[in-house]
Coordinates of C-alpha atoms in Angstrom, one line a residue:
X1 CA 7.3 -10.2 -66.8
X2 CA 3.9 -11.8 -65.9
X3 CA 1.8 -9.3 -63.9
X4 CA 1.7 -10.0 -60.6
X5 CA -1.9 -10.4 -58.9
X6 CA -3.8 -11.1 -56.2
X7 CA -4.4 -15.1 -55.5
X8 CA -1.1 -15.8 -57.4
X9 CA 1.1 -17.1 -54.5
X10 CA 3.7 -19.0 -56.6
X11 CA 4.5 -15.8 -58.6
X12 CA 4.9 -13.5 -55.1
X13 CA 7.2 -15.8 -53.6
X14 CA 9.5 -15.9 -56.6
X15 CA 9.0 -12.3 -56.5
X16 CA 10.8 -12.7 -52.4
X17 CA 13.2 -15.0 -52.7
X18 CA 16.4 -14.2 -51.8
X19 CA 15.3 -11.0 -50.0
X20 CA 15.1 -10.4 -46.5
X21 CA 13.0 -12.5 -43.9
X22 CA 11.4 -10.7 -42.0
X23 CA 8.9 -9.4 -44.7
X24 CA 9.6 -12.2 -47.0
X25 CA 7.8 -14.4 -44.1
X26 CA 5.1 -11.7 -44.4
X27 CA 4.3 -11.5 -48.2
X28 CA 0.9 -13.3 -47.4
X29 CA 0.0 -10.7 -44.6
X30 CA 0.8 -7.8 -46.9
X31 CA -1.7 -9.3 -49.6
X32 CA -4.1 -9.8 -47.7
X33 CA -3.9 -6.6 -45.8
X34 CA -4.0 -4.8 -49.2
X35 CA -7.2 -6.7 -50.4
X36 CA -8.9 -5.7 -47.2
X37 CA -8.5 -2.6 -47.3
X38 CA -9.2 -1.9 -51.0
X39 CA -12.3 -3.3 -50.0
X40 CA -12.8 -1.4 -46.7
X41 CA -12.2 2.0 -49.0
X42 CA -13.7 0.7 -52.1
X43 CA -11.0 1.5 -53.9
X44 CA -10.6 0.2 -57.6
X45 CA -6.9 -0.8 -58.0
X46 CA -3.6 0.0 -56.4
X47 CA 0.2 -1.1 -56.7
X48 CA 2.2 -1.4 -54.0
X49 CA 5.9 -1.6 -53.9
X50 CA 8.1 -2.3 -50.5
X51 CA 12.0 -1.0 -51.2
X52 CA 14.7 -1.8 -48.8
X53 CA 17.8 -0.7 -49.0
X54 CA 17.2 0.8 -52.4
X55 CA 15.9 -2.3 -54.3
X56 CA 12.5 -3.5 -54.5
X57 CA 11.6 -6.8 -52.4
X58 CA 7.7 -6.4 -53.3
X59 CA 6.2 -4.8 -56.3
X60 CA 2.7 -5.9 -57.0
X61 CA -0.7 -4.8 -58.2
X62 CA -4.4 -5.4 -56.7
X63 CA -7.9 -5.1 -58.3
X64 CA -8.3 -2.9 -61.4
X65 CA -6.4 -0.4 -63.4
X66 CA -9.7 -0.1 -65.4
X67 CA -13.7 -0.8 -64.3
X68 CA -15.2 -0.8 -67.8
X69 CA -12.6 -3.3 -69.5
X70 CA -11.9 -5.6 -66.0
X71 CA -7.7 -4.5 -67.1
X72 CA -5.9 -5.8 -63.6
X73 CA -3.9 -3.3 -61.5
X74 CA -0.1 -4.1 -61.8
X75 CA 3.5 -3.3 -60.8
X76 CA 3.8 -1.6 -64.2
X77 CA 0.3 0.5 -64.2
X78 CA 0.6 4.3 -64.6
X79 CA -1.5 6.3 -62.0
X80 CA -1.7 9.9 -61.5
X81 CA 0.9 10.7 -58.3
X82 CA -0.8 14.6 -57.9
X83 CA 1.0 16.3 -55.2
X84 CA 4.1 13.9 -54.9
X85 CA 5.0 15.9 -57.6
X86 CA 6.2 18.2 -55.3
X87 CA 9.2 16.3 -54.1
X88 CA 10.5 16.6 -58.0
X89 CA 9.8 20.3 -58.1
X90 CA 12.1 20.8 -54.8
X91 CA 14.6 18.6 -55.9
X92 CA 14.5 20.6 -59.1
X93 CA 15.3 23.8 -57.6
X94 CA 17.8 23.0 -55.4
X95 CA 19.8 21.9 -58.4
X96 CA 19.6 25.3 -59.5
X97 CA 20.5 26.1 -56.4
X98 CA 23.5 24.3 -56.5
X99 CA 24.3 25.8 -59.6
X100 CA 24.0 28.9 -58.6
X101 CA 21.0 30.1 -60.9
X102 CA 18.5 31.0 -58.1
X103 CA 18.8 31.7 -54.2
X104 CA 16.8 30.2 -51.6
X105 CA 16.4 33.9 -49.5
X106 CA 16.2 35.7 -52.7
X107 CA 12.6 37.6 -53.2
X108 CA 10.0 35.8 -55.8
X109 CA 9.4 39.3 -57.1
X110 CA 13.0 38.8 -59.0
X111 CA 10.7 36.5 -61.0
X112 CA 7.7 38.1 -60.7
X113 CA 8.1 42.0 -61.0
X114 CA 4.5 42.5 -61.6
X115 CA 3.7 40.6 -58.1
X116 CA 1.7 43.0 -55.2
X117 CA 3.9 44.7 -52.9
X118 CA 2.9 42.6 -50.5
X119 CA 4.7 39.5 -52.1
X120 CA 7.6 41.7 -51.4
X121 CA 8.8 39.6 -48.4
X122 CA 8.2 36.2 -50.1
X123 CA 11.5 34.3 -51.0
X124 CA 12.0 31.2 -52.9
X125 CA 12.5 29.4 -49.6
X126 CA 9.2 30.5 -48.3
X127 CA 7.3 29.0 -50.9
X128 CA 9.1 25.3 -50.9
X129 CA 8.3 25.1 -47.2
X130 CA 4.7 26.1 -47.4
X131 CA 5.4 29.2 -45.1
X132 CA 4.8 32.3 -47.9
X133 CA 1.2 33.1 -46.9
X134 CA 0.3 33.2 -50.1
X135 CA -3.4 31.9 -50.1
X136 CA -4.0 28.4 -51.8
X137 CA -6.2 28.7 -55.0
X138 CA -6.8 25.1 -54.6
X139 CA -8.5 25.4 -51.3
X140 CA -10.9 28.4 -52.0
X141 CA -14.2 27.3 -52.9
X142 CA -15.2 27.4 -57.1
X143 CA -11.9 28.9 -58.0
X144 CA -11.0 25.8 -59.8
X145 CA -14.0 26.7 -62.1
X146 CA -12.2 29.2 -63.8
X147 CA -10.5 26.4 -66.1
X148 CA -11.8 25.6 -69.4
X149 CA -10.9 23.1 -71.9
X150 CA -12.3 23.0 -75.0
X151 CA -12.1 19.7 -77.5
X152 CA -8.6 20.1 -78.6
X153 CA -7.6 19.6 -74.7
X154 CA -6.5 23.7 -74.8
X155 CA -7.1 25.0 -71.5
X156 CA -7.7 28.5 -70.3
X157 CA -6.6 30.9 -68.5
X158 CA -3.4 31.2 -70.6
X159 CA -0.4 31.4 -67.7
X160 CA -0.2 35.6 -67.9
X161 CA -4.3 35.8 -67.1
X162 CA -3.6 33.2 -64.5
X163 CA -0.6 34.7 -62.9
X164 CA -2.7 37.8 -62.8
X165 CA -5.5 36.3 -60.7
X166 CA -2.4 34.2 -58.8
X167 CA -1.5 38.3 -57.6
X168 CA -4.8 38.7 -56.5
X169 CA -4.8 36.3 -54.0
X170 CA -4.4 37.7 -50.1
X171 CA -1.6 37.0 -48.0
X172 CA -2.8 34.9 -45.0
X173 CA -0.7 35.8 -42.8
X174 CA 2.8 37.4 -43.2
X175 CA 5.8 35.1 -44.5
X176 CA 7.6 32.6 -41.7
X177 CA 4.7 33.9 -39.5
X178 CA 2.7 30.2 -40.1
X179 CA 2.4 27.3 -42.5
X180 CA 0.0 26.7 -44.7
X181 CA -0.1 23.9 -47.8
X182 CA -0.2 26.4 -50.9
X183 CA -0.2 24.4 -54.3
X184 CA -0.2 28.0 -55.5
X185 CA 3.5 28.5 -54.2
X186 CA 4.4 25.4 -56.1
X187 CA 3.2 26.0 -59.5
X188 CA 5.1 29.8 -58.9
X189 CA 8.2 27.1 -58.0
X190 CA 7.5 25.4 -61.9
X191 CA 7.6 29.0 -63.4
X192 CA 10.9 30.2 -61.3
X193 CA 12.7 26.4 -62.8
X194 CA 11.4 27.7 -66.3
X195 CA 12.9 30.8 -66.2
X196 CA 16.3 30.2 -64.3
X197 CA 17.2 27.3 -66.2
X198 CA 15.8 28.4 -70.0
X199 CA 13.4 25.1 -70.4
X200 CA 10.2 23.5 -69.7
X201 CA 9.3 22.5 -66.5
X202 CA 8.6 19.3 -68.1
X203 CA 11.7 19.1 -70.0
X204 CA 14.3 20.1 -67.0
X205 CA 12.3 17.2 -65.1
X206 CA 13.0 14.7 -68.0
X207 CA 16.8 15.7 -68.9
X208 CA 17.7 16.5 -64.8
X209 CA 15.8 13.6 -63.1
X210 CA 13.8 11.0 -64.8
X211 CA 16.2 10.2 -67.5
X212 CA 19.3 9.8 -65.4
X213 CA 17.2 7.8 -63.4
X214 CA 15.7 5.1 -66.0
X215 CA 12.3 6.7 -65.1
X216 CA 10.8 5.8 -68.3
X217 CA 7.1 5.8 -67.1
X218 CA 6.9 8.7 -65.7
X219 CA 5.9 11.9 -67.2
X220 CA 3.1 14.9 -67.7
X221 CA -0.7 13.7 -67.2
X222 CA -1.1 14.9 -70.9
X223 CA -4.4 13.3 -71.4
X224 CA -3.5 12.9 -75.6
X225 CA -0.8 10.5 -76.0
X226 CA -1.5 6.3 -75.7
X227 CA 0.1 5.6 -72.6
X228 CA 0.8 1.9 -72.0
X229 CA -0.7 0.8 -68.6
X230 CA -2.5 4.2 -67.7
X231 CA -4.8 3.5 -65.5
X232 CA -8.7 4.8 -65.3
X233 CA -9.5 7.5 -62.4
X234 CA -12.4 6.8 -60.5
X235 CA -14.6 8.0 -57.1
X236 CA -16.9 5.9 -55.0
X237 CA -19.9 7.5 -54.6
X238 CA -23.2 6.5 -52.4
X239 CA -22.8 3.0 -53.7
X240 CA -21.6 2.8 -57.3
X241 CA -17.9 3.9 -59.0
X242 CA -18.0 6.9 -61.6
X243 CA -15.5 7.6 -63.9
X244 CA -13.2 10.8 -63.0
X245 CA -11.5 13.3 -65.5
X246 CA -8.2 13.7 -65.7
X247 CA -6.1 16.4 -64.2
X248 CA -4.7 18.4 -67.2
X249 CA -1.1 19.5 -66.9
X250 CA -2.2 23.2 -67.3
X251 CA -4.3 23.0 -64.4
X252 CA -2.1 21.2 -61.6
X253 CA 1.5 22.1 -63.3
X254 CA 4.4 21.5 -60.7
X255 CA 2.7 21.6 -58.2
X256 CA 0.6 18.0 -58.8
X257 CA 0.6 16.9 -62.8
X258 CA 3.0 13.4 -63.2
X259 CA 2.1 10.2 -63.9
X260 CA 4.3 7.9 -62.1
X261 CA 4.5 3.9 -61.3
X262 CA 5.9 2.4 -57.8
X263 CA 8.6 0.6 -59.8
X264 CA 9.8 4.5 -61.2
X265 CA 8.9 5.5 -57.9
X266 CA 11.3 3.4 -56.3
X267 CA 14.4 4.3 -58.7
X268 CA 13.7 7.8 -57.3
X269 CA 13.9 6.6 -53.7
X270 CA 17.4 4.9 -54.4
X271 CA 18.3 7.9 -55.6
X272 CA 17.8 9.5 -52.7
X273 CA 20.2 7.7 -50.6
X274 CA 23.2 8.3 -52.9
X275 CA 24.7 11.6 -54.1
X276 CA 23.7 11.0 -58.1
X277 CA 21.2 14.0 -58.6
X278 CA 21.8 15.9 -55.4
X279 CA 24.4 16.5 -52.7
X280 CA 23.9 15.0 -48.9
X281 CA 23.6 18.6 -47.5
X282 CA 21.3 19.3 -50.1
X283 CA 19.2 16.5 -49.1
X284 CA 19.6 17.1 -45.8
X285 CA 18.3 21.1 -46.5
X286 CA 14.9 19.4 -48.2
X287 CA 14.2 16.9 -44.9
X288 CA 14.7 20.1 -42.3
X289 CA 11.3 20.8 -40.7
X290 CA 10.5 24.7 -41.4
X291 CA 10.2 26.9 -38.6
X292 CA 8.2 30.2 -37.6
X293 CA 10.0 33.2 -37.8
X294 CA 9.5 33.0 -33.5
X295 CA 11.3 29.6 -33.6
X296 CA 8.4 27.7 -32.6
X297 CA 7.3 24.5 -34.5
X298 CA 5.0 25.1 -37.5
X299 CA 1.2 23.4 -37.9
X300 CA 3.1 20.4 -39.9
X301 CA 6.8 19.7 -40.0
X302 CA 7.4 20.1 -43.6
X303 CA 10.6 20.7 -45.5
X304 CA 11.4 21.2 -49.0
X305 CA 8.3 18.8 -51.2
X306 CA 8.3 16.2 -48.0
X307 CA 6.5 16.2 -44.6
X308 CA 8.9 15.4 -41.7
X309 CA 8.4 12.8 -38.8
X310 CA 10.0 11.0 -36.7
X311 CA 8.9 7.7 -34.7
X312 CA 10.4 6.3 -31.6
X313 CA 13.9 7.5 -33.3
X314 CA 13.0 6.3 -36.6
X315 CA 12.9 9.1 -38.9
X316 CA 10.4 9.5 -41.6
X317 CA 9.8 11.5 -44.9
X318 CA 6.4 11.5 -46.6
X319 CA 3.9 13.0 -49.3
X320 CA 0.7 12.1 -50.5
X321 CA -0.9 13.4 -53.7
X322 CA -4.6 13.1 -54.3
X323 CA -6.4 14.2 -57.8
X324 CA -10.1 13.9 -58.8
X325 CA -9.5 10.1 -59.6
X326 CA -6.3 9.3 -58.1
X327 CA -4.4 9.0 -54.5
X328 CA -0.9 7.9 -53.5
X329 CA 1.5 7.9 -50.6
X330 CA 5.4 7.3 -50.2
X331 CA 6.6 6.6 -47.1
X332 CA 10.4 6.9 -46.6
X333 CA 11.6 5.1 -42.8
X334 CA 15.6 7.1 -43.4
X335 CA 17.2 5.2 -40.8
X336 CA 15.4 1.9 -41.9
X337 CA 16.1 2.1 -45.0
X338 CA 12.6 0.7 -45.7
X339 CA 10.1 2.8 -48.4
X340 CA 6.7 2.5 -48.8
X341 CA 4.8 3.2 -52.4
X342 CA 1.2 2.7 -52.8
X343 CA -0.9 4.2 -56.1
X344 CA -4.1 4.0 -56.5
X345 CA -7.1 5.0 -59.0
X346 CA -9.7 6.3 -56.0
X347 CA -10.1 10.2 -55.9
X348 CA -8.4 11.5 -53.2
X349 CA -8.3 8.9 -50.2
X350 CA -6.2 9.3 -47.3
X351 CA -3.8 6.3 -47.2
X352 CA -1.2 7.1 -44.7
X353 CA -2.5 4.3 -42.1
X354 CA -2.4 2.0 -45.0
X355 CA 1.9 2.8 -45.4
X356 CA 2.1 2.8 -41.8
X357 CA 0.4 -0.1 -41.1
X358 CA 2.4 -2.0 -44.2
X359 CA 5.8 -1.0 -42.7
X360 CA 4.5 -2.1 -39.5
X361 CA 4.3 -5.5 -41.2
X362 CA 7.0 -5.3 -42.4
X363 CA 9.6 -4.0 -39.8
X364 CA 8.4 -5.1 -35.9
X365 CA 10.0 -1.8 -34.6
X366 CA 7.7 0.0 -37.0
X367 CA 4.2 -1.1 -35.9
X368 CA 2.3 1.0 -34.0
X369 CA -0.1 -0.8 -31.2
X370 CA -3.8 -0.4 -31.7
X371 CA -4.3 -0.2 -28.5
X372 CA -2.6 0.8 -25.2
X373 CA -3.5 1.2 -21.5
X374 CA -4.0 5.0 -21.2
X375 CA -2.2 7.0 -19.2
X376 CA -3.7 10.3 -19.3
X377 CA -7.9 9.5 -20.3
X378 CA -9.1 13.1 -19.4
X379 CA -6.6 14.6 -22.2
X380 CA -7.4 11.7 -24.2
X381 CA -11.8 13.0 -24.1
X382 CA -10.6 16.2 -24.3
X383 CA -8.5 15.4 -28.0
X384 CA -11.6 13.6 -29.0
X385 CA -14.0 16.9 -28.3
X386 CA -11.5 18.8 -30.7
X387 CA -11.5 16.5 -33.0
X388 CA -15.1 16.5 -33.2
X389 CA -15.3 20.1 -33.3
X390 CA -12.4 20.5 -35.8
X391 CA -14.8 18.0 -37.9
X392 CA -17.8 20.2 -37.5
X393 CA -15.7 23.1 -38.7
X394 CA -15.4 25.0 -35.5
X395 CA -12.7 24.8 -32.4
X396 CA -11.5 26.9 -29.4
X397 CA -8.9 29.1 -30.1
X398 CA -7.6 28.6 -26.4
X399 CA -6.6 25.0 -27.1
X400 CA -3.9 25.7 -30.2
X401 CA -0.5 27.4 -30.6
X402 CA -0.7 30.7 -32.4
X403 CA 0.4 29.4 -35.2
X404 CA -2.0 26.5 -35.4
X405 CA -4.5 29.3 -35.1
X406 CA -3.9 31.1 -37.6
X407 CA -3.5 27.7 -40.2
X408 CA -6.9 26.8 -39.0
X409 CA -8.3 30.2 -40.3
X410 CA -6.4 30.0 -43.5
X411 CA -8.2 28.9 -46.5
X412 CA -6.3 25.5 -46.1
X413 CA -6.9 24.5 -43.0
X414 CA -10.4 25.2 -43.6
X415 CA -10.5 23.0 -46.5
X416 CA -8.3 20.0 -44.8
X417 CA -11.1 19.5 -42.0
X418 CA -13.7 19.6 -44.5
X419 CA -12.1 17.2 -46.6
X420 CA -11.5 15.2 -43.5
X421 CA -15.2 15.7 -42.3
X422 CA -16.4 14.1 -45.5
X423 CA -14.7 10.6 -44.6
X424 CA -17.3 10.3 -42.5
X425 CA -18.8 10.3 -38.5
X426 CA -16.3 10.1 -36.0
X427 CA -16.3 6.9 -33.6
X428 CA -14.0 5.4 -31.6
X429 CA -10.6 7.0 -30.2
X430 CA -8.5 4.5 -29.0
X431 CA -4.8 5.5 -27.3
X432 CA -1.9 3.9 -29.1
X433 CA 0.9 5.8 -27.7
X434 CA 2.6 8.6 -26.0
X435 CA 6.5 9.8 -27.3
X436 CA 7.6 12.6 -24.9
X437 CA 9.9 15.2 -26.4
X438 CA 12.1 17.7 -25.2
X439 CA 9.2 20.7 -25.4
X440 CA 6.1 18.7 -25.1
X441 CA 4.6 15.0 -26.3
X442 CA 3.3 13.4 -29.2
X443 CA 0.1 11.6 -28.6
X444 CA -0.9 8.9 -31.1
X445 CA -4.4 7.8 -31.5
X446 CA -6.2 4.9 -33.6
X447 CA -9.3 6.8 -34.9
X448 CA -12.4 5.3 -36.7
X449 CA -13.6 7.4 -39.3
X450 CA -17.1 6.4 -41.3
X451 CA -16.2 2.9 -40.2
X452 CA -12.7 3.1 -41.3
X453 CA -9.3 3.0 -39.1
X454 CA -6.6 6.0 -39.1
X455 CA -3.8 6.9 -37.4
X456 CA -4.5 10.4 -35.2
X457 CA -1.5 12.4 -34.0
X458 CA -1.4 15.1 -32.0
X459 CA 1.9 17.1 -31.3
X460 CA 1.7 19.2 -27.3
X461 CA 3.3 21.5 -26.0
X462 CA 4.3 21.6 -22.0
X463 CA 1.5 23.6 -21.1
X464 CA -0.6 21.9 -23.1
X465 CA -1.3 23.6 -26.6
X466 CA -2.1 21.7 -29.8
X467 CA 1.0 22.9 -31.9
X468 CA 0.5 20.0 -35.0
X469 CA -2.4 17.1 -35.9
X470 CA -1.5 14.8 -38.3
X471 CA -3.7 11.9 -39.9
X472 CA -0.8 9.5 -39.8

């Protein structure tokens, strides 16, 4: 099929015929809400793909897969998907689950005997939902440099040696105390599928999911074989693109190392609403938002590899994934039955408003108002001051839930706000909308960042904690 581009009109409505109105009559707005915003974020090239009801109504690439050889950005183009890997690697163990070769409440130390004593407590469970305590390698500063590659693309540490510094890592806090997003937990997850089910990560993934599937794009970030479509990796910086490295399997592992294109993408999401690679309780087990041992809501609502919302009624499961030259989002509305996929070839952008903002578009009850008469402006300045404060890397510990405290001293939390911090100054703060809940609100916020828009949530409590802030 003829690639699908930007300016090509007669192509996208072929592409929507036949398929539902309401975003059929919108297929111009969507364009053209893409092409700003790639601008906006100087981002090279992304794909997009709108599912409903498990078939794809909109698949479509903007800009360019590659700088250097002007190659467009298409339906069909191969990006890295980093940590939306992490939906596979759940999905992966609860088939083993199911099968009865590993326990969710069983200790890690079953597959790690040489683990510290104070992994002890740690379960499988523990490290899906981001709850172990176990401190995130990714997020401490220069520990990536340990890696090595030499020309022949072999990278070291070997797995033992890295395991090794893996057990040196402190606990954060104990397990099910907090949350706190530990890619280190999820390559651990890749090593427990390798030795319950007797193959390759890689290879259970291939055989268990993406074969059965038709998912014949996606696969390892190996950066040796001639992938058709693979698109360049790339990073804005001061006022020029440079090129970005790949992320070698070795390095990432299951916890952010696939390639993946919306149209694969979008096979998985059908998937997902049928009982073909995993049981309705099962899915149901991976979209439960963890919980402190105490009961009380966790800095993010995260289940098994997906984030957990819920808007006006209209539940939502998420991930991004972000590598040195790549970002992406998937945005499933459950209820809806609408997805969201967007993949792009920019280091590590945040592109939630950009899937919220598209379903918006897309689905009336979906869009969120950028503006709203506020009912509450005195808790509206006062979310603004800790945002600015969480952006200058300090806060008041009086203003969070215990366990947002301790996520904000964690070597995550530290790093998120840094990351965030680097998007740029913060301007305006705009009240969208208020959803009360049974044991506090949600307060949404339009935010501009370094002159771009994002969504700002903020999850309170009755007597007025921050318990969760999300950038969606």
């Amino acid at each position: 099929m003829t690639p699908v581009r930007i300016g090509r009109r007669a192509i996208v409505i072929a592409l929507l015929v036949g398929f539902a109105a309401p975003i059929s009559g919108n297929a111009d707005k969507i364009d053209d809400y893409i092409a700003t915003q790639l601008q906006r974020l100087h981002i090279p090239g992304a794909s997009v793909a709108v599912v409903r009801d498990g078939k794809i109504i909109k698949a479509q690439g903007y800009g360019f897969a590659n700088l250097e050889l002007k190659a467009s950005a298409t339906k069909d183009t191969v990006y890295e998907i980093g940590s939306n890997t992490k939906q596979f690697t759940a999905a992966a163990i609860i088939m083993l689950v199911a099968e009865g070769k590993v326990q969710l409440d069983e200790a890690i130390t079953k597959y790690f005997p040489e683990a510290p004593k104070a992994w002890r407590g740690i379960t499988v469970r523990h490290l899906l939902n981001h709850t172990s305590g176990i401190q995130n390698h990714v997020a401490v500063p220069h520990w990536l440099d340990v890696f090595r590659t030499n020309l022949a693309f072999e990278t070291t540490p070997a797995r033992d040696e890295l395991l090794k510094m893996f057990f040196k890592l402190p606990l954060e806090f104990q397990p099910g105390e907090s949350w706190a997003y530990d890619n280190t937990g999820y390559y651990l997850l890749g090593i427990i599928i390798e030795k319950a089910s007797g193959k390759s990560y890689w290879q259970f993934l291939n055989e268990r999911i993406f074969k059965p599937l038709g998912m014949n794009a996606t696969r390892n970030a190996d950066p040796q074989p001639v992938i058709p479509n693979r698109a360049s990796g790339y990073e804005w910086k001061n006022d020029h693109f440079e090129n970005r490295p790949i992320l070698l399997p070795a390095i990432a592992f299951s916890a952010g190392s696939l390639l993946s294109t919306v149209e694969d993408m979008a096979k998985w999401d059908a998937a997902l609403y049928t009982e073909k690679l995993l049981k309705k309780s099962s899915l149901d087990r991976m979209w439960t938002a963890a919980q402190t041992n105490g009961g009380a809501d966790a800095p993010f609502n995260y289940g098994f590899g997906w984030f957990i919302d819920r808007y006006h009624g209209h539940r939502l499961v998420q991930h991004s994934g972000g590598t040195p030259g790549f970002s992406s989002v998937i945005y499933r509305f459950l209820d809806d039955k609408l997805t969201i996929v967007i993949l792009t070839n920019h280091a590590d952008r945040i592109l939630d408003q950009l899937a919220i903002d598209l379903a918006g578009i897309c689905l009336p009850a979906l869009k969120r108002p950028d503006a709203n008469s506020d009912p509450d402006p005195a808790t509206t300045a006062m979310l603004k001051d800790v945002l600015s404060d969480l952006l200058s890397e300090k806060y008041d510990h009086a203003s969070f839930t215990p366990a947002m405290r301790i996520f904000l001293s964690t070597a995550t939390g530290k790093s998120f706000w840094k990351w965030f911090a680097e998007h740029g100054t913060l301007g305006s703060f705009i009240f969208s909308d208020r959803e009360d809940k049974e044991d506090g609100c949600v307060l949404r916020y339009k935010v501009n960042l370094g002159g771009n828009w994002y969504w700002f949530s903020v999850n309170m409590t009755r007597d007025g904690k921050i318990a969760q802030i999300y950038w969606w």
